[in-house]
mmCIF file of C-alpha atoms in Angstrom:
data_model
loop_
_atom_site.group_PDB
_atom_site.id
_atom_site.type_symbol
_atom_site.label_atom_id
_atom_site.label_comp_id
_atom_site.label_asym_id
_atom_site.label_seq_id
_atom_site.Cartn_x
_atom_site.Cartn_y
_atom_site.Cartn_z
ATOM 1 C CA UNK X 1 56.995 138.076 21.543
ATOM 2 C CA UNK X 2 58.351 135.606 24.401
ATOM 3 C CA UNK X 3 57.118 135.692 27.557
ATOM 4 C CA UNK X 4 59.469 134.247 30.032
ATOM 5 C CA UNK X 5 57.492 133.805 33.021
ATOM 6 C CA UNK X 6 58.604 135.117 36.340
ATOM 7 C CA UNK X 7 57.595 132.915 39.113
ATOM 8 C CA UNK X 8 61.286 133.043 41.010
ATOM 9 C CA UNK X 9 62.887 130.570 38.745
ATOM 10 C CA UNK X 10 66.790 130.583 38.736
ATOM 11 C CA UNK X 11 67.453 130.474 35.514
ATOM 12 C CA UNK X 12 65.574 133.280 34.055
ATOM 13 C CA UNK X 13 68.718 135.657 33.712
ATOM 14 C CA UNK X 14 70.468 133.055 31.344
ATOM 15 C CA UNK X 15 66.834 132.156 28.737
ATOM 16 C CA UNK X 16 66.659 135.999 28.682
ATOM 17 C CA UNK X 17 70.427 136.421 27.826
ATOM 18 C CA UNK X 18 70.323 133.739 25.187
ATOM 19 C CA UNK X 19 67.160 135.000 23.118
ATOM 20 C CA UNK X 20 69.123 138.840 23.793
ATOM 21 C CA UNK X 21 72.267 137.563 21.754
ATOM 22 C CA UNK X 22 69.902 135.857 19.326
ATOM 23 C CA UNK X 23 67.932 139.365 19.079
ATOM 24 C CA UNK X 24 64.826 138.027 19.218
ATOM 25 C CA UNK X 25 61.868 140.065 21.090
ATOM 26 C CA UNK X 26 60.923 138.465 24.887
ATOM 27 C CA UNK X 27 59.986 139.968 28.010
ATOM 28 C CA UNK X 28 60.543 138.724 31.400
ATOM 29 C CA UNK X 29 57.270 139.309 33.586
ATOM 30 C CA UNK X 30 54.254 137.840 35.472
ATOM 31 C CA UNK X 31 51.613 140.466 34.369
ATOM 32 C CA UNK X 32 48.969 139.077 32.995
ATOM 33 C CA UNK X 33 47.935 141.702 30.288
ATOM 34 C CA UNK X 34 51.460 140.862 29.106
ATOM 35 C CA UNK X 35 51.265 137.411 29.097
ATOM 36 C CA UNK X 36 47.780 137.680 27.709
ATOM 37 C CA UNK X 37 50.006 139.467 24.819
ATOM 38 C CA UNK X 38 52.670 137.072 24.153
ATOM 39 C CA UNK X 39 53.032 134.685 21.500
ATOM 40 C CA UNK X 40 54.258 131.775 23.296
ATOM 41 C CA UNK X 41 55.632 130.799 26.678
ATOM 42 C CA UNK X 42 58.569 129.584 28.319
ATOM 43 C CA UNK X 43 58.128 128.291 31.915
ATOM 44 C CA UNK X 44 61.192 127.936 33.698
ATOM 45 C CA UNK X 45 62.662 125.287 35.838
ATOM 46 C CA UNK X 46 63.880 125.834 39.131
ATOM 47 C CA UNK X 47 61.933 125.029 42.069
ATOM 48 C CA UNK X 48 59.124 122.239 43.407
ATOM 49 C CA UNK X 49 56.463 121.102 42.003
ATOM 50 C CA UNK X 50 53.752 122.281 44.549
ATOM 51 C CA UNK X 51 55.345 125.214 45.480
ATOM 52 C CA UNK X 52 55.454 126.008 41.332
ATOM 53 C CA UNK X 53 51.874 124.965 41.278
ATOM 54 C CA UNK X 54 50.954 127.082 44.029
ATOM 55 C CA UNK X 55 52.484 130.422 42.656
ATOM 56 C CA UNK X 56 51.016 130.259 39.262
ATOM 57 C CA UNK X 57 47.106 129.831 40.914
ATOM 58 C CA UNK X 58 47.768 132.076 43.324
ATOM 59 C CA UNK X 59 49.284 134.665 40.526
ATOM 60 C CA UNK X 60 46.431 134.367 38.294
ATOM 61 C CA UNK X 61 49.037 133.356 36.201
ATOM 62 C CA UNK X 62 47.630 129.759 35.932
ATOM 63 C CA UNK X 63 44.064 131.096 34.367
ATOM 64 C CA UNK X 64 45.714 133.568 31.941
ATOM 65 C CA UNK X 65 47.586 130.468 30.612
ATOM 66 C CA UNK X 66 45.009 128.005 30.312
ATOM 67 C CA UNK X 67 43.247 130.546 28.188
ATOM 68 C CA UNK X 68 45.852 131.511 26.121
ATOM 69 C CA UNK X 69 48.192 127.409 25.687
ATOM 70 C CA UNK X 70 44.716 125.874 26.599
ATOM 71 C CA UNK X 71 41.921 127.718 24.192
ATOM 72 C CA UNK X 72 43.712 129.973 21.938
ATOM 73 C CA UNK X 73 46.494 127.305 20.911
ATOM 74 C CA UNK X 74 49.584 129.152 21.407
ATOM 75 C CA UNK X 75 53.240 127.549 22.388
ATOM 76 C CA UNK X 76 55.081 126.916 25.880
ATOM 77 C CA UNK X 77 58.288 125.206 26.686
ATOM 78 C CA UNK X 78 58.144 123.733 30.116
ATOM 79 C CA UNK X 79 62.165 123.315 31.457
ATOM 80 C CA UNK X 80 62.870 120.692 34.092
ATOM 81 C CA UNK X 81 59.832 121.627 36.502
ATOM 82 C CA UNK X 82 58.311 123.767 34.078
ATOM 83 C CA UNK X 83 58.135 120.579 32.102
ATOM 84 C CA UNK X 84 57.165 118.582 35.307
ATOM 85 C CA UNK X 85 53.990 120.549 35.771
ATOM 86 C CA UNK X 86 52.743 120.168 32.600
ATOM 87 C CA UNK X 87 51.510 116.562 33.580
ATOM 88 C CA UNK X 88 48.668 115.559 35.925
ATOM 89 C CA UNK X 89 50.356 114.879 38.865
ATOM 90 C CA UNK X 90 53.918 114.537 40.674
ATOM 91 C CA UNK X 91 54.973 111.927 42.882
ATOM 92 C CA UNK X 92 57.000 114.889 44.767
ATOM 93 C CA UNK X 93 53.820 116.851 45.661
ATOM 94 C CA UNK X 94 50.529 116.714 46.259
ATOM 95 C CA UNK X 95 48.668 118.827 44.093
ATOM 96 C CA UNK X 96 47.223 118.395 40.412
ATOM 97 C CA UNK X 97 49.610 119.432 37.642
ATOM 98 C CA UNK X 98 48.098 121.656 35.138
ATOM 99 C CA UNK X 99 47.521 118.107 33.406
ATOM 100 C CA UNK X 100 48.316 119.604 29.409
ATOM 101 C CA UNK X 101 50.165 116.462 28.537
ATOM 102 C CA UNK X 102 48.828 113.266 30.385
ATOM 103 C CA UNK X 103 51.356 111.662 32.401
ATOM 104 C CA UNK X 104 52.527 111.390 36.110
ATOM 105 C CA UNK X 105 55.837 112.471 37.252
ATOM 106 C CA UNK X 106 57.867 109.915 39.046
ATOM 107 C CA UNK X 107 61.056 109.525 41.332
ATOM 108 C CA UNK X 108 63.935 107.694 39.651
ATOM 109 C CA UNK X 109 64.198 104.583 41.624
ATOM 110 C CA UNK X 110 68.158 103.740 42.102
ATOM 111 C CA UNK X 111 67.641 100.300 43.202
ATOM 112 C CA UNK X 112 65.758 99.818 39.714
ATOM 113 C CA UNK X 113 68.883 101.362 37.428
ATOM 114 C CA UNK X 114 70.726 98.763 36.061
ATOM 115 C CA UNK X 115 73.985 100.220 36.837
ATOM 116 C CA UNK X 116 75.145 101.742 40.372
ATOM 117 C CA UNK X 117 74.561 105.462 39.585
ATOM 118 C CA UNK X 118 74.129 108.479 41.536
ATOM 119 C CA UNK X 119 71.009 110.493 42.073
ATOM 120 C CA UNK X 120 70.547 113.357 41.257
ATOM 121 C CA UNK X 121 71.245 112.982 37.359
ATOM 122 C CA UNK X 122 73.366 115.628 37.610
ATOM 123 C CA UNK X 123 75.675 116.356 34.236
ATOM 124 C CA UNK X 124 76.138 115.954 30.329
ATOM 125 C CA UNK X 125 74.016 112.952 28.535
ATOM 126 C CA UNK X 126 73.441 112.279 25.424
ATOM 127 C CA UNK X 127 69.884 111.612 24.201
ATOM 128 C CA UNK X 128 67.583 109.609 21.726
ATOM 129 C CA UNK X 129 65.177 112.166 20.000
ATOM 130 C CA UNK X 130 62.305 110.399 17.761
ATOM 131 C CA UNK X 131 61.243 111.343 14.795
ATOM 132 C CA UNK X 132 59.624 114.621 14.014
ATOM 133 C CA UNK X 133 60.963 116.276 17.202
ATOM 134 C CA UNK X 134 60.773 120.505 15.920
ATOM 135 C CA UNK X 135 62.401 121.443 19.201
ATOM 136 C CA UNK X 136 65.800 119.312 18.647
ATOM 137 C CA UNK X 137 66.129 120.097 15.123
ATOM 138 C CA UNK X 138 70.083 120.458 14.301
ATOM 139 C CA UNK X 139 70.913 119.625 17.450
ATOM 140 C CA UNK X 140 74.288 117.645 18.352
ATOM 141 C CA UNK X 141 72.546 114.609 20.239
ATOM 142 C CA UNK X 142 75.959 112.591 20.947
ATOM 143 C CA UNK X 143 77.147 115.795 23.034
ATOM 144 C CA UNK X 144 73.785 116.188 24.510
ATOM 145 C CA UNK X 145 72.286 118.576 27.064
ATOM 146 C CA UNK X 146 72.881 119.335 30.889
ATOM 147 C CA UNK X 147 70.879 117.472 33.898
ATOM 148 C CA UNK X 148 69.960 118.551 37.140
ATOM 149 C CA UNK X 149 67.037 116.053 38.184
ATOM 150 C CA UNK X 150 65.785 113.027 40.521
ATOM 151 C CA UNK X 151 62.325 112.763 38.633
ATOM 152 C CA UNK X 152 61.358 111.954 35.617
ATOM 153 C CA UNK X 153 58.487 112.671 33.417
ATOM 154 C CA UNK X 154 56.142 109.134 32.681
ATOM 155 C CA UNK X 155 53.554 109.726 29.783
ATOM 156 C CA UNK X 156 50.666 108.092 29.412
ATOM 157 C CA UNK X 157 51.081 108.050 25.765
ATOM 158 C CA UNK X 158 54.791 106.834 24.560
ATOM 159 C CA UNK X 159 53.581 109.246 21.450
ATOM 160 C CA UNK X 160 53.896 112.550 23.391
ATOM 161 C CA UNK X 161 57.665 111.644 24.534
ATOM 162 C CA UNK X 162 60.217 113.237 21.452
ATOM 163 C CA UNK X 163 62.991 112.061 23.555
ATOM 164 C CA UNK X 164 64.629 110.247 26.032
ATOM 165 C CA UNK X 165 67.964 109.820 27.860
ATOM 166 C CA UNK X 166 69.798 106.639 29.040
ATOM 167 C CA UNK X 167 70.903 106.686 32.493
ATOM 168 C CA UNK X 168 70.784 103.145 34.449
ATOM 169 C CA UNK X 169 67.571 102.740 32.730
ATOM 170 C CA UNK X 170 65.567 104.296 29.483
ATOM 171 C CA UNK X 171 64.029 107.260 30.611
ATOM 172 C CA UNK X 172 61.562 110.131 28.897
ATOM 173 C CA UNK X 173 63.385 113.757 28.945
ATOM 174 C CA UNK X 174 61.574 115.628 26.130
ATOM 175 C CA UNK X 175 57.643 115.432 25.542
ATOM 176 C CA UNK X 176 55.739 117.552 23.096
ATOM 177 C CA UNK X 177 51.683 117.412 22.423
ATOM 178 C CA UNK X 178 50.769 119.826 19.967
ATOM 179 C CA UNK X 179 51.752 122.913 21.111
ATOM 180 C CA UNK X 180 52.588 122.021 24.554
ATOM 181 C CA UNK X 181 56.320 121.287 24.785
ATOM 182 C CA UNK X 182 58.818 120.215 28.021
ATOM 183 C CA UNK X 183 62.418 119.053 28.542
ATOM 184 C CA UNK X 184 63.652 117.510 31.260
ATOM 185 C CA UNK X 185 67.247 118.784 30.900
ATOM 186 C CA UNK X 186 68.256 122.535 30.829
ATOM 187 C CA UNK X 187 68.756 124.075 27.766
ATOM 188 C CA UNK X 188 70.093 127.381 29.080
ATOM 189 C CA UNK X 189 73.157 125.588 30.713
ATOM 190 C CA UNK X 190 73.620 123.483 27.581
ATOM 191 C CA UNK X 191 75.507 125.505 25.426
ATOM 192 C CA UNK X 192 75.023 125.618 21.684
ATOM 193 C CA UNK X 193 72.443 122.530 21.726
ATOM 194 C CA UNK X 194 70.823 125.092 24.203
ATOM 195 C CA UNK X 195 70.686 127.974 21.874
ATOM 196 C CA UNK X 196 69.533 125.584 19.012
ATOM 197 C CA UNK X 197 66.271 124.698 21.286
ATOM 198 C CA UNK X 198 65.761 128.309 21.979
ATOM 199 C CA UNK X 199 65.737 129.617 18.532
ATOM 200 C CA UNK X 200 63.914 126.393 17.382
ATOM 201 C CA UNK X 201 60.662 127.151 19.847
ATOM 202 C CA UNK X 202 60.806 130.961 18.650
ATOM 203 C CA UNK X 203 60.439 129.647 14.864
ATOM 204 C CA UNK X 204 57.977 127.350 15.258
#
């Protein structure tokens, strides 16, 4: 079973409706006997990074997962700032990230893209997956996936990033440490690369 979580995220409707069609078992909730149930995780992305941060401690929700992604090994998907707080820290707030893939998240700089681009990355990019990347398995890279974002995800370790987008400069927009797994872009607006990723994380 999938556990969406429900911390006020946008885009739950449309994850729900895409594992529905694909008739594979999820649930949409914050309980935490349910979560504590679930076989992996999907943490959404709409929102801020402290205010994100500050629901899931306040929910309990942050414990349950750190027992269940942290000690018992089981997956999550982190989309746009569900990916965002998986690292240690975000240059758009102030409080520790939940730190499971090492890494700081940082503002795109415009004056530093080579090209005179606008900001937000809003819109369709292609990307450059790396090898071994589960997630982005059959996958049409060329057409790519939709963004919505001004920050970016900087790992610590170039081995944790499985992909990464061009846009004025190189940047990370998939990362993946064991079972710990983010993307930058949104899946559930992307279409059939989106319902790839989906099914891909429920077969892992």
């Amino acid at each position: 079973m999938i556990a969406i979580i429900n911390y006020g995220s946008g885009n739950i409707a449309a994850i729900a409706n895409i594992y529905k069609q694909l008739k594979i078992p999820y649930i949409v909730t914050d309980d935490l006997v349910e979560l504590a149930n679930a076989d992996r995780f999907i943490l959404p992305g709409v929102g801020a990074f402290d205010a994100t941060i500050c629901y899931l401690n306040d929910s309990g929700i942050l414990a349950t997962l750190n027992e269940q992604v942290v000690i018992q090994k089981k997956r999550v998907l982190g989309i746009c700032v569900g990916m965002q707080i998986l690292a240690e820290s975000s240059e758009e707030g102030k409080l520790a990230g939940l730190g499971w893939i090492p890494g700081r998240v940082r503002k795109i700089d415009a004056n530093l893209l080579a090209t005179d681009l606008k900001l937000p990355h809003m819109g369709w990019n292609s990307i450059k997956p790396k090898a071994n990347a589960p997630l982005l398995a059959g996958v049409d890279v060329e057409r790519g996936f939709y963004f919505l974002h001004n920050y970016y995800f900087d790992a610590k370790d170039v081995a944790d990033v499985s992909a990464t987008v061009q846009y004025g400069k190189e940047m990370p927009c998939a990362v993946a440490r064991a079972n710990v797994f983010g993307m930058q872009f949104h899946p559930e607006k992307s279409h059939a690369n989106g319902v790839a990723i989906f099914r891909n994380f429920a077969e892992l």
